[in-house]
Structure formats: structure tokens, C-alpha cells
Coordinates of C-alpha atoms in Angstrom, one line a residue:
M187 CA -18.7 1.2 -48.0
A188 CA -15.2 -0.1 -47.0
S189 CA -16.7 -3.0 -45.0
A190 CA -18.9 -4.1 -48.0
L191 CA -15.9 -3.9 -50.3
A192 CA -13.8 -6.0 -47.9
A193 CA -16.6 -8.6 -47.6
K194 CA -16.9 -8.8 -51.4
M195 CA -13.1 -9.3 -51.8
R196 CA -13.1 -12.1 -49.2
L197 CA -15.9 -13.8 -51.1
N198 CA -14.0 -13.6 -54.4
S199 CA -10.9 -14.9 -52.7
L200 CA -12.8 -17.9 -51.3
R201 CA -14.0 -18.7 -54.8
R202 CA -10.5 -18.5 -56.3
K203 CA -8.4 -20.4 -53.8
Q204 CA -8.9 -23.9 -52.5
A205 CA -8.7 -24.4 -48.7
K206 CA -5.8 -26.4 -47.2
N207 CA -6.3 -28.6 -44.2
F208 CA -3.6 -29.6 -41.7
N209 CA -3.3 -30.7 -38.1
V210 CA -2.1 -28.2 -35.5
R211 CA -0.9 -28.6 -32.0
I212 CA -1.1 -25.5 -29.8
T213 CA 1.0 -25.3 -26.7
T214 CA -0.1 -22.6 -24.2
M215 CA 1.1 -21.7 -20.7
D216 CA -1.7 -24.0 -19.2
A217 CA -2.3 -26.9 -21.5
D218 CA -1.8 -28.4 -25.0
M219 CA -4.5 -28.6 -27.6
E220 CA -4.6 -30.4 -30.9
C221 CA -7.0 -29.3 -33.7
S222 CA -7.4 -29.2 -37.5
C223 CA -7.0 -25.9 -39.2
E224 CA -8.2 -24.7 -42.6
V225 CA -6.1 -22.1 -44.3
L226 CA -7.7 -20.1 -47.2
D227 CA -5.3 -17.5 -48.6
H228 CA -1.9 -18.1 -46.9
D229 CA 1.1 -20.2 -48.2
V230 CA 1.6 -22.9 -45.7
S231 CA 5.1 -23.9 -45.0
K232 CA 6.0 -27.5 -45.8
E233 CA 8.2 -28.0 -42.7
D234 CA 6.9 -30.3 -40.0
P235 CA 5.9 -29.2 -37.4
V236 CA 4.6 -25.8 -38.6
T237 CA 5.5 -22.9 -36.2
L238 CA 2.8 -20.3 -35.8
H239 CA 3.1 -17.1 -33.7
F240 CA 0.0 -15.7 -32.1
L241 CA 0.4 -11.9 -31.7
A242 CA -1.8 -8.9 -30.9
K243 CA -3.0 -7.3 -34.1
F244 CA -4.1 -4.0 -32.6
Y245 CA -2.0 -2.2 -30.1
P246 CA -3.7 -0.4 -27.1
E247 CA -3.4 3.4 -26.8
N248 CA -3.1 3.2 -23.0
A249 CA -1.9 -0.3 -21.8
E250 CA -2.7 0.4 -18.2
E251 CA -6.4 1.1 -18.9
E252 CA -7.1 -1.4 -21.8
L253 CA -5.2 -4.5 -20.6
V254 CA -7.6 -5.7 -18.0
Q255 CA -6.5 -9.3 -17.3
D256 CA -3.0 -10.1 -16.1
I257 CA -2.5 -12.9 -18.6
T258 CA -3.3 -10.5 -21.5
Q259 CA -0.8 -8.0 -20.1
H260 CA 1.9 -10.7 -19.7
L261 CA 1.5 -12.0 -23.3
F262 CA 1.5 -8.5 -24.7
F263 CA 4.6 -7.6 -22.6
L264 CA 6.4 -10.6 -24.2
Q265 CA 5.4 -9.5 -27.7
V266 CA 6.7 -5.9 -27.1
I267 CA 10.0 -7.2 -25.7
I268 CA 10.6 -9.3 -28.9
K269 CA 9.7 -6.3 -31.1
I270 CA 12.2 -4.1 -29.3
L271 CA 15.0 -6.7 -29.2
E272 CA 14.5 -7.5 -32.9
E273 CA 14.7 -3.7 -33.5
E274 CA 11.2 -3.5 -35.1
I275 CA 10.5 -0.8 -32.6
Y276 CA 13.3 1.8 -32.3
C277 CA 14.4 2.3 -28.7
P278 CA 17.0 4.9 -27.5
P279 CA 20.0 3.5 -25.5
E280 CA 19.1 5.1 -22.2
A281 CA 15.5 3.8 -22.5
S282 CA 16.8 0.4 -23.4
V283 CA 18.8 0.1 -20.1
L284 CA 15.7 1.2 -18.1
L285 CA 13.4 -1.2 -19.9
A286 CA 15.9 -4.0 -19.4
S287 CA 15.9 -3.3 -15.6
Y288 CA 12.1 -3.7 -15.5
A289 CA 12.3 -6.9 -17.5
V290 CA 14.8 -8.3 -15.0
Q291 CA 12.5 -7.2 -12.1
A292 CA 9.6 -9.0 -13.8
K293 CA 11.7 -12.2 -14.1
Y294 CA 13.8 -12.4 -11.0
G295 CA 11.8 -10.4 -8.4
D296 CA 13.4 -8.1 -5.9
Y297 CA 17.2 -7.6 -6.1
D298 CA 19.2 -9.6 -3.5
P299 CA 23.0 -9.0 -3.6
N300 CA 23.5 -12.4 -2.0
V301 CA 21.6 -14.2 -4.8
H302 CA 22.0 -11.9 -7.8
K303 CA 25.8 -11.9 -7.9
P304 CA 27.8 -10.4 -10.8
G305 CA 27.3 -12.5 -14.0
F306 CA 23.7 -13.6 -13.3
L307 CA 22.6 -11.7 -16.5
A308 CA 25.3 -13.2 -18.7
Q309 CA 22.9 -15.5 -20.6
E310 CA 20.0 -13.0 -20.8
E311 CA 19.2 -11.1 -24.0
L312 CA 18.1 -7.7 -22.7
L313 CA 19.4 -5.0 -25.1
P314 CA 19.1 -4.6 -28.9
K315 CA 22.4 -5.4 -30.7
R316 CA 22.4 -1.9 -32.2
V317 CA 22.7 -0.4 -28.7
I318 CA 25.5 -2.8 -27.7
N319 CA 27.5 -2.1 -30.8
L320 CA 27.0 1.7 -30.4
Y321 CA 29.1 2.0 -27.2
Q322 CA 32.6 0.9 -26.1
M323 CA 31.2 -1.1 -23.1
T324 CA 31.8 -4.7 -22.0
P325 CA 28.9 -7.0 -21.0
E326 CA 30.0 -6.5 -17.4
M327 CA 29.6 -2.8 -17.7
W328 CA 26.1 -3.1 -19.3
E329 CA 25.1 -5.6 -16.5
E330 CA 26.4 -3.1 -13.9
R331 CA 24.2 -0.3 -15.4
I332 CA 21.1 -2.5 -15.6
T333 CA 21.6 -3.8 -12.1
A334 CA 21.9 -0.3 -10.7
C335 CA 18.5 0.5 -12.1
Y336 CA 17.2 -3.0 -11.1
S337 CA 18.0 -2.4 -7.5
E338 CA 15.7 0.6 -7.4
H339 CA 12.6 -1.4 -8.3
R340 CA 12.4 -3.3 -5.0
G341 CA 8.9 -4.1 -3.9
R342 CA 7.3 -4.2 -7.4
T343 CA 5.5 -7.4 -8.4
R344 CA 5.8 -9.1 -11.8
E345 CA 2.6 -7.4 -13.0
D346 CA 3.7 -3.9 -11.8
A347 CA 7.1 -4.3 -13.5
E348 CA 5.6 -5.4 -16.8
M349 CA 3.1 -2.5 -16.7
E350 CA 6.0 0.0 -16.1
Y351 CA 7.8 -1.6 -19.1
L352 CA 4.7 -1.1 -21.3
K353 CA 4.2 2.5 -20.1
I354 CA 7.7 3.4 -21.3
A355 CA 7.4 1.4 -24.5
Q356 CA 4.1 2.9 -25.6
D357 CA 5.8 6.3 -25.8
L358 CA 8.4 5.1 -28.4
E359 CA 8.0 6.6 -31.9
M360 CA 7.6 3.2 -33.7
Y361 CA 5.4 1.6 -31.1
G362 CA 2.3 -0.1 -32.6
I363 CA 2.9 1.2 -36.1
N364 CA 2.6 -1.1 -39.1
Y365 CA 4.5 0.2 -42.1
F366 CA 3.5 -0.5 -45.8
P367 CA 5.3 0.7 -49.0
I368 CA 3.1 3.0 -51.1
R369 CA 3.4 5.5 -54.0
N370 CA 1.6 8.8 -54.4
K371 CA 0.2 10.2 -57.7
K372 CA 3.7 11.4 -58.7
G373 CA 5.2 7.9 -58.3
T374 CA 7.3 8.9 -55.2
D375 CA 8.0 6.0 -52.9
L376 CA 6.6 6.5 -49.4
L377 CA 5.7 4.5 -46.3
L378 CA 2.1 4.3 -44.9
G379 CA 2.0 3.9 -41.1
V380 CA -1.2 2.6 -39.4
D381 CA -1.5 2.6 -35.6
A382 CA -4.1 3.2 -32.9
L383 CA -4.1 7.0 -33.3
G384 CA -4.4 7.4 -37.1
L385 CA -2.6 7.2 -40.5
H386 CA 0.9 8.6 -41.1
I387 CA 2.9 9.2 -44.2
Y388 CA 6.7 8.7 -43.9
D389 CA 9.8 9.0 -46.1
P390 CA 11.3 5.5 -46.6
D391 CA 14.5 6.6 -44.8
N392 CA 12.7 8.2 -41.8
R393 CA 10.3 6.0 -39.9
L394 CA 10.4 8.1 -36.8
T395 CA 9.0 11.5 -37.9
P396 CA 5.9 11.4 -40.3
K397 CA 5.6 14.0 -43.1
C398 CA 1.9 14.3 -42.4
S399 CA -0.7 12.5 -40.2
F400 CA -4.4 11.9 -40.4
P401 CA -6.0 11.2 -36.9
W402 CA -9.0 8.8 -37.0
N403 CA -11.4 11.5 -35.8
E404 CA -10.6 13.7 -38.8
I405 CA -11.0 10.9 -41.5
R406 CA -14.4 10.7 -43.1
N407 CA -13.9 7.7 -45.3
I408 CA -11.2 5.3 -46.6
S409 CA -11.8 3.5 -49.8
Y410 CA -9.7 1.7 -52.5
S411 CA -10.3 0.4 -55.9
D412 CA -8.0 -2.3 -57.1
K413 CA -4.6 -0.8 -56.1
E414 CA -5.6 2.8 -55.4
F415 CA -6.4 4.0 -51.9
A416 CA -8.2 7.3 -51.1
I417 CA -8.3 9.0 -47.7
K418 CA -11.1 11.5 -47.4
P419 CA -10.9 14.0 -44.5
L420 CA -13.9 15.4 -42.7
D421 CA -13.3 18.8 -44.1
K422 CA -14.9 18.6 -47.6
K423 CA -12.8 21.5 -48.8
T424 CA -9.6 19.5 -48.1
D425 CA -8.4 17.4 -51.0
S426 CA -8.4 13.6 -50.6
F427 CA -5.0 11.9 -50.2
K428 CA -4.6 9.1 -52.8
F429 CA -1.8 6.5 -53.0
N430 CA -1.2 3.2 -54.7
S431 CA -0.1 -0.2 -53.3
S432 CA 1.2 -2.9 -55.5
M433 CA -0.1 -6.1 -53.8
L434 CA -3.7 -7.1 -53.4
R435 CA -3.0 -9.0 -50.1
V436 CA -1.3 -5.9 -48.7
N437 CA -4.3 -3.8 -49.7
K438 CA -6.7 -6.0 -47.8
L439 CA -4.4 -6.0 -44.7
I440 CA -4.2 -2.2 -44.8
L441 CA -8.0 -2.0 -45.0
Q442 CA -8.5 -4.4 -42.1
L443 CA -6.0 -2.5 -40.0
C444 CA -7.7 0.8 -40.8
M445 CA -11.2 -0.5 -40.0
G446 CA -10.1 -2.2 -36.7
N447 CA -8.0 0.7 -35.4
H448 CA -10.7 3.2 -36.3
D449 CA -13.4 1.2 -34.6
L450 CA -11.2 0.8 -31.5
F451 CA -10.4 4.5 -31.5
M452 CA -14.1 5.5 -31.5
R453 CA -14.9 2.8 -28.9
R454 CA -12.3 4.1 -26.5
R455 CA -13.9 7.5 -26.5
R456 CA -17.4 6.2 -25.7
V457 CA -18.7 4.9 -22.4
D458 CA -17.6 1.3 -21.8
S459 CA -20.2 -1.4 -22.3
L460 CA -21.7 -3.3 -19.3
E461 CA -19.5 -6.3 -20.0
V462 CA -16.3 -4.3 -20.1
Q463 CA -17.3 -2.4 -17.0
Q464 CA -17.9 -5.7 -15.2
M465 CA -14.5 -7.0 -16.4
K466 CA -12.7 -3.9 -15.2
A467 CA -14.5 -4.1 -11.8
Q468 CA -13.5 -7.7 -11.5
A469 CA -9.9 -6.8 -12.4
R470 CA -9.9 -4.0 -9.8
E471 CA -11.3 -6.4 -7.1
E472 CA -8.7 -9.0 -8.1
R473 CA -5.9 -6.4 -7.9
A474 CA -7.2 -5.2 -4.5
R475 CA -7.3 -8.8 -3.3
K476 CA -3.8 -9.4 -4.5
R477 CA -2.6 -6.2 -2.9
V478 CA -4.1 -7.2 0.5
E479 CA -2.7 -10.7 0.1
R480 CA 0.7 -9.2 -0.7
Q481 CA 0.5 -6.9 2.3
R482 CA -0.4 -9.9 4.5
L483 CA 2.6 -11.8 3.2
E484 CA 4.8 -8.8 3.8
R485 CA 3.7 -8.6 7.4
E486 CA 4.2 -12.3 7.8
K487 CA 7.7 -12.0 6.2
H488 CA 8.5 -9.1 8.6
L489 CA 7.3 -11.2 11.6
R490 CA 9.4 -14.1 10.4
E491 CA 12.4 -11.9 10.1
A492 CA 11.8 -10.5 13.6
A493 CA 11.5 -14.0 15.0
E494 CA 14.7 -15.1 13.3
R495 CA 16.5 -12.0 14.6
A496 CA 15.3 -12.7 18.1
R497 CA 16.3 -16.4 17.8
D498 CA 19.8 -15.4 16.6
E499 CA 20.1 -12.9 19.5
L500 CA 19.2 -15.7 22.0
E501 CA 21.6 -18.1 20.4
R502 CA 24.3 -15.4 20.5
R503 CA 23.5 -14.8 24.2
L504 CA 23.6 -18.5 24.9
M505 CA 27.0 -18.9 23.2
Q506 CA 28.3 -15.9 25.3
L507 CA 27.1 -17.5 28.5
Q508 CA 28.6 -20.8 27.6
D509 CA 31.9 -19.1 26.9
E510 CA 31.8 -17.3 30.2
A511 CA 31.0 -20.6 32.0
H512 CA 34.0 -22.3 30.3
M513 CA 36.2 -19.4 31.3
A514 CA 35.0 -19.5 35.0
N515 CA 35.5 -23.3 35.0
D516 CA 39.1 -22.9 33.8
A517 CA 39.7 -20.2 36.4
L518 CA 38.4 -22.5 39.1
L519 CA 40.6 -25.4 38.0
R520 CA 43.6 -23.0 38.0
S521 CA 42.8 -21.7 41.5
E522 CA 42.4 -25.3 42.8
E523 CA 45.8 -26.3 41.4
T524 CA 47.4 -23.1 42.9
A525 CA 45.8 -23.9 46.3
D526 CA 47.2 -27.5 46.3
L527 CA 50.6 -26.2 45.4
L528 CA 50.6 -23.6 48.2
A529 CA 49.4 -26.2 50.7
E530 CA 52.3 -28.5 49.7
K531 CA 54.8 -25.7 50.1
A532 CA 53.4 -24.8 53.5
Q533 CA 53.7 -28.4 54.7
I534 CA 57.3 -28.5 53.6
A535 CA 58.1 -25.2 55.3
E536 CA 56.5 -26.4 58.5
E537 CA 58.6 -29.6 58.5
E538 CA 61.8 -27.6 57.9
A539 CA 60.9 -25.3 60.8
K540 CA 60.5 -28.4 63.1
L541 CA 63.8 -29.8 62.0
L542 CA 65.6 -26.4 62.6
S543 CA 64.0 -26.2 66.0
Q544 CA 65.2 -29.7 66.9
K545 CA 68.7 -28.8 65.8
A546 CA 68.6 -25.7 67.9
S547 CA 67.7 -27.8 71.0
E548 CA 70.5 -30.2 70.3
A549 CA 73.0 -27.3 70.0
E550 CA 71.9 -25.8 73.4
A551 CA 72.3 -29.2 75.0
E552 CA 75.7 -29.5 73.5
M553 CA 76.6 -26.1 75.0
Q554 CA 75.6 -27.1 78.5
R555 CA 77.6 -30.3 78.2
I556 CA 80.7 -28.3 77.1
K557 CA 80.3 -25.9 80.1
L558 CA 80.4 -28.8 82.5
T559 CA 83.6 -30.2 81.0
A560 CA 85.3 -26.8 80.7
I561 CA 86.9 -27.0 84.2
R562 CA 89.4 -29.7 83.3
S563 CA 92.2 -27.5 82.1
E564 CA 92.9 -24.0 81.1
E565 CA 93.7 -25.0 77.6
E566 CA 90.7 -27.1 77.5
R567 CA 88.9 -24.2 79.1
R568 CA 90.0 -21.8 76.4
L569 CA 89.2 -24.4 73.8
M570 CA 85.9 -25.0 75.5
E571 CA 85.3 -21.2 75.7
Q572 CA 86.1 -20.9 72.0
K573 CA 83.9 -23.9 71.2
M574 CA 81.2 -22.4 73.5
L575 CA 81.4 -19.1 71.6
E576 CA 81.2 -20.9 68.4
A577 CA 78.3 -22.9 69.7
E578 CA 76.6 -19.7 70.9
M579 CA 77.1 -18.2 67.5
M580 CA 75.8 -21.3 65.9
A581 CA 72.8 -21.3 68.3
L582 CA 72.0 -17.7 67.5
K583 CA 72.3 -18.4 63.8
M584 CA 70.1 -21.4 64.2
A585 CA 67.6 -19.3 66.3
D586 CA 67.5 -16.7 63.5
E587 CA 67.1 -19.3 60.9
S588 CA 64.3 -20.9 62.9
E589 CA 62.5 -17.6 63.4
R590 CA 62.8 -16.9 59.6
R591 CA 61.5 -20.3 58.8
A592 CA 58.6 -19.8 61.2
K593 CA 57.7 -16.5 59.5
E594 CA 57.9 -18.1 56.1
A595 CA 55.6 -20.9 57.3
D596 CA 53.1 -18.3 58.6
Q597 CA 53.2 -16.5 55.2
L598 CA 52.6 -19.8 53.4
K599 CA 49.6 -20.5 55.7
Q600 CA 48.2 -17.0 54.9
D601 CA 48.7 -17.6 51.1
L602 CA 46.9 -20.9 51.5
Q603 CA 44.0 -19.2 53.2
E604 CA 43.8 -16.7 50.4
A605 CA 43.9 -19.4 47.7
R606 CA 41.1 -21.3 49.4
E607 CA 39.1 -18.0 49.6
S608 CA 39.7 -17.5 45.8
E609 CA 38.6 -21.0 45.2
R610 CA 35.4 -20.4 47.1
R611 CA 34.6 -17.3 45.1
A612 CA 35.3 -19.1 41.8
K613 CA 32.9 -21.9 42.7
H614 CA 30.3 -19.3 43.7
K615 CA 30.6 -17.5 40.3
L616 CA 30.4 -20.8 38.4
L617 CA 27.2 -21.6 40.2
E618 CA 25.7 -18.2 39.2
I619 CA 26.6 -18.7 35.5
T620 CA 25.3 -22.2 35.5
S621 CA 22.0 -21.0 37.0
K622 CA 21.8 -18.2 34.3
S623 CA 22.3 -20.6 31.4
A624 CA 19.8 -23.1 32.8
Y625 CA 16.9 -20.7 32.7
S626 CA 14.4 -20.8 29.8
P627 CA 14.7 -17.8 27.4
S628 CA 11.8 -15.4 27.5
A629 CA 9.5 -15.8 24.5
V630 CA 9.5 -13.3 21.8
P631 CA 6.8 -10.6 22.3
S632 CA 3.5 -11.2 20.7
H633 CA 3.9 -8.2 18.4
A634 CA 7.4 -9.5 17.2
M635 CA 6.7 -13.2 16.5
P636 CA 3.4 -14.6 15.1
P637 CA 1.7 -17.2 17.4
E638 CA 1.5 -19.6 14.5
L639 CA 2.7 -19.3 11.0
S640 CA -0.6 -20.5 9.5
F641 CA -3.3 -18.1 8.7
S642 CA -7.0 -18.6 8.0
R643 CA -8.3 -17.7 4.7
E644 CA -11.7 -16.8 6.2
N645 CA -10.3 -13.4 7.1
L646 CA -9.5 -12.5 3.5
S647 CA -13.1 -12.0 2.3
F648 CA -14.0 -8.5 1.2
D649 CA -17.3 -6.7 0.7
F650 CA -16.9 -3.9 -2.0
K651 CA -19.8 -1.5 -1.3
D652 CA -20.5 1.8 -3.1
T653 CA -18.2 3.6 -0.7
D654 CA -15.4 1.1 -1.5
M655 CA -15.9 1.8 -5.2
K656 CA -15.8 5.5 -4.7
R657 CA -12.7 5.1 -2.7
L658 CA -11.2 3.0 -5.5
S659 CA -12.1 5.8 -8.0
M660 CA -10.4 8.4 -5.8
E661 CA -7.3 6.1 -5.6
I662 CA -7.3 5.8 -9.4
E663 CA -7.4 9.6 -9.8
K664 CA -4.6 9.8 -7.2
E665 CA -2.6 7.2 -9.2
K666 CA -3.0 9.3 -12.3
V667 CA -1.5 12.3 -10.6
E668 CA 1.3 10.1 -9.2
Y669 CA 1.8 8.8 -12.8
M670 CA 2.4 12.3 -14.1
E671 CA 5.0 12.8 -11.3
K672 CA 6.6 9.5 -12.1
S673 CA 6.7 10.4 -15.8
K674 CA 8.7 13.5 -14.9
H675 CA 11.0 11.3 -12.6
L676 CA 11.3 8.8 -15.5
Q677 CA 12.4 11.5 -17.9
E678 CA 15.0 12.7 -15.4
Q679 CA 16.2 9.1 -15.0
L680 CA 16.5 8.6 -18.7
N681 CA 18.4 11.9 -19.1
E682 CA 20.8 10.8 -16.3
L683 CA 21.4 7.4 -18.0
K684 CA 22.0 9.1 -21.3
T685 CA 24.6 11.4 -19.7
E686 CA 26.4 8.5 -18.1
I687 CA 26.9 6.4 -21.2
E688 CA 27.3 9.3 -23.7
S689 CA 31.0 9.4 -23.2
L690 CA 31.4 5.8 -24.4
K691 CA 29.3 6.3 -27.5
L692 CA 30.9 5.5 -31.0
K693 CA 29.7 8.1 -33.4
E694 CA 30.7 6.2 -36.5
R695 CA 28.4 3.3 -35.5
E696 CA 25.2 5.4 -35.3
T697 CA 22.4 4.2 -37.5
P698 CA 20.1 6.6 -39.4
L699 CA 17.4 6.0 -36.8
D700 CA 19.8 7.1 -34.0
I701 CA 20.6 10.3 -35.9
L702 CA 16.9 11.0 -36.5
H703 CA 16.1 10.3 -32.9
N704 CA 18.8 12.7 -31.7
D705 CA 17.5 15.4 -34.1
N706 CA 14.0 14.9 -32.8
T707 CA 15.2 15.0 -29.2
E708 CA 17.0 18.3 -29.8
K709 CA 13.9 19.8 -31.6
G710 CA 11.6 18.5 -28.9
T711 CA 9.6 16.5 -31.4
S712 CA 7.6 13.3 -30.5
K713 CA 4.6 11.5 -31.8
H714 CA 2.4 13.2 -29.2
S715 CA 3.6 16.6 -30.2
N716 CA 2.9 15.9 -33.9
F717 CA -0.7 14.9 -33.1
K718 CA -1.0 18.0 -30.9
K719 CA 0.0 20.2 -33.9
V720 CA -2.5 18.5 -36.2
Y721 CA -5.3 18.9 -33.6
T722 CA -4.4 22.6 -33.0
H723 CA -4.4 23.3 -36.8
T724 CA -7.8 21.6 -37.2
Q725 CA -9.3 23.6 -34.3
V726 CA -8.0 26.9 -35.7
F727 CA -9.3 26.1 -39.2
T728 CA -12.8 25.2 -37.7
I729 CA -13.0 28.5 -35.7
H730 CA -12.1 30.6 -38.9
K731 CA -14.7 28.7 -40.9
W732 CA -17.4 29.3 -38.3
L733 CA -16.5 33.1 -38.0
S734 CA -16.7 33.5 -41.8
Q735 CA -20.2 31.9 -41.8
R736 CA -21.4 34.2 -39.1
K737 CA -20.2 37.3 -41.0
A738 CA -21.6 36.3 -44.4
P739 CA -25.2 37.6 -45.1
S740 CA -27.9 35.1 -45.7
S741 CA -28.8 34.6 -49.4
K742 CA -31.9 32.4 -49.0
P743 CA -35.2 33.9 -50.2
T744 CA -37.7 34.8 -47.6

């Protein structure tokens, strides 16, 4: 009924409005495309060129399962970032810091302190302005907080970081909800929220906690006539919820969102079609291929690093040997100079000893001559005796001096021999060091350095058999369990971030959404808990109804 009414309204709209044609140039990540567009019921801006934004109309319940292709995930990731930064989706401060760290990981890759120095996020818009104004923190302090979380994401690819971002974002209260102003029968202003899980009714001042919710599996029919909408639950005893919307275009948009979200809600709970199964299988194969390729690149990177470390070690060893060779050469030069100096001193001492020996011989000859002439006279004899004594004293002194000089010459000769022996040892050591530095360094072991840095792509083919698919299924189940553990770790991380920045919070700058979010956090209320309450109430009501039918006696005639 709703689909027939929507088709009739579209036909009437085509009859009323005249189409507008204009040229459009679409710029994508891969190419540019020019085409002619025909707009039926939208007011086209007169500016040239006209800017159009292509966005996802229906949000997925579980981004990890429903976003199959990487390009779809990336575009949806960019859309969610814009919604959070423009505050169309409320995000708590601690979650904003963690989301910003995943956005930085997706853009810059692994954290490297030598590359990502302080100030590299100065031009990036990563946090909502509401969060920045709420705390007495400088941009440098915010960057320090984000970088601390960013450094923990090492090893994640761009796709993994974007998916972690979406996993956190899809648990936010305002994620994927389209709000429309409505009025109930009493004329009270309300807000209607339409998302992938159902319909929600909000107070205009509280977009976080709905007053009541209608899951899609409990809605029997949605209809509207002119400006009045009616939501009919599956339980016929429950009254229909009726509300009014003032604009016809808004009514059509509400109906389209309801039909599309309801259809997707039911489709998610059925077995996937063959085409979807093939797409998911291809995506799993592509992810497995990328994972193997990434592991190969990691191994190659480790081998390169090991080779570079080995090369640096060899260069360091070579420099050390060169330094030792220079030191040994300098020692050799010094020993040669010392040997030459000692040889010169020895030669001088030997010449002085010869001269002293010659003088001693002359003194002895003079003494003999004086003895022969001593007989001339007594006085001359006494004089001669005195001179003889003086000559003997001089001879003894000369003899002692000659003996001392001879000993000194012997000592210099011994020093010369020691210097020559030291010179010989220095030359021998220099020859050893020269022979060490001349040898060719041993090659890096085959397990540390790759033989060649080129790899054949023929080894990267895979044959995914039934056993491989079963193994992938088991890995998916294992990843689900790991995701539950990561969710617990994520909540602890969010609480830790909140505790760290709570002391710098400015209470007077809190927005109404901040106050509502804090109240919900203290009460333990979330959008999942609201749906759990609705489902629990519905199940209890169904059980009571079935028991009452069992107890009532049959009134049909036999």
C-alpha cells in the first residue's frame, strides 16, 4: 500500500513540475565524467559550477559485514568523519580522541617519531569544535593525546584503521539517524528518527534518548494521507501511532527512508543472495591475498633491515680497523724517530769516549816525560813530584771519566738495540692490521639477507578449496570472539581517556547533548539497551497472550 501511494505521488509530481536540464561534471577518485542531468523536483542552484555531494542514504547496521568492497568502505568512512566533525553525529570527547587517532593512522600509516614530529597535526581537522571548546587544552596538548593513541595502532593498514573507526562510530547514539520535525494529535512538537533499526520518537531538546521506539520487525504497516502518518504495530490490540508533518516533500522522504530501511532490515536477516555471497567470497579472497602480500612485504622489510644492520656493522668494523691501522702507523713513525735519536746520541757518546781515551794517553806520556826530567834539581824534583802527583790525579780522574763514558756508550748501544726491537714489533703489528683490513667481509647469512630483492609473482597464486573456506569461516568466528574482547578493551581505553581529560573540562561550556550523554552514561543507557528493553517487553507480552489463549475454553460449535 505504501509503495503504491509513493508511486502515485511521484506520478503527480511529474505532471505538476517541468524538468530542468543542465550539464554536470563528476570528479571521482579515478576519472572525470561529464553528463547531462535532468532534475524533476529539486530547486537547482544558479551558481556555476553546481556542487553536488554524493552520500550514502542508508546506513549499515554492521559496517564490517555489509561494506564488502574497500572503496565503498573508504567513501563511507569519509562521510562519517564529516558528520562527526560537523556535529551532526554527537560524539563524546574521549571517543573523539580515539577516533581521531584512527583517522591519523588511516592517513599517515604507522607512527614514526623521526617523521611524525610535534606539530605534524597542526593543519589537520580531527576533533569537533564543541570538544575543543569544552576543555582548557592547547592544540599541542590535544595533539599529544591523539599521538599517544596513534602510536598504539602500529601495524594496521588503512582499511583496518577505517574499519575500526566505523566500528566505534556505529555505536554512537545519533549514528545513521535522520531527524524530522513532527506533531502528534495533541499538537506537541516532536522529532521522528529513522534509522536502520526502526523508528524513534524524540523530544526536540533530546536527540540522544528516544521517548519510544518501534523496531522494524514489530511494525505491520506505515501509511500516510496528505500530511498525517500512521504507524501500525503487529499487535492489533496496540493503538496506532499517528503524527503530522507539514511539508509534502518531507513526507515523501520519510516514506522512502522507511521503505528502504525496512527492506534492508528484513534482507539482512535472510540468507544472502548468490550474487552477494559471491561478492563476499571475492572480498575475502582479496583480503586474504592482501594479507599474504602484506606479510611478504613485512618479511622483505625485515630482511632489508637485517641486511642494513649487517652492512652498518661491517662499516663500523672497517672504520675501527682503519683507526687501529692509523694508530699503529703513528706508533711506528714515533719508534723510528726515537731509534734515530738514540743512534745519534750513541755515536756522540762513542766519539767523546775516544777523545777522553786519547787525552788519558797523552797525560800518561806527559807523566813519563816528567819523571825523566825530575833528576835535575831537588826543587825541580819537588816541583816535578808535585806535578807528577797532579798528573797522576788528573790521569785517575781521566780514567774514571773514560770508564764512565764507556759505560754510558754501552747503555746507549743497549737502548738503540731495544728501539730497533720495538720498531721491528711495530712493523709486524702494522702488517697484521693491513692483512686484516684487506680481507673481503663475509657475506650476510642467507637467512639474514635476501639473495635478490626481486620476487616472482608466480608464487603468489592461491587455490581456495573447501577446506580453505572452512578455515576462513573458523577464522571469522575467532575474529568475532576477538572483537568482543577488543570491545571490552576499547571501553576501558575510552574510560581511561575520559579520566585523563576530565580535570581540564569546563562545566559552563557543556552543551545540552553533553549533559544528556553524561546522564545516559551514569544510567547505563544506550541505543542498544533501549532496543533490548523494547524486545523484552514484546516477548513478555506475546508469552502472556499465548498463555491466556491456552487457558480460555473453546467456544466454537462442534
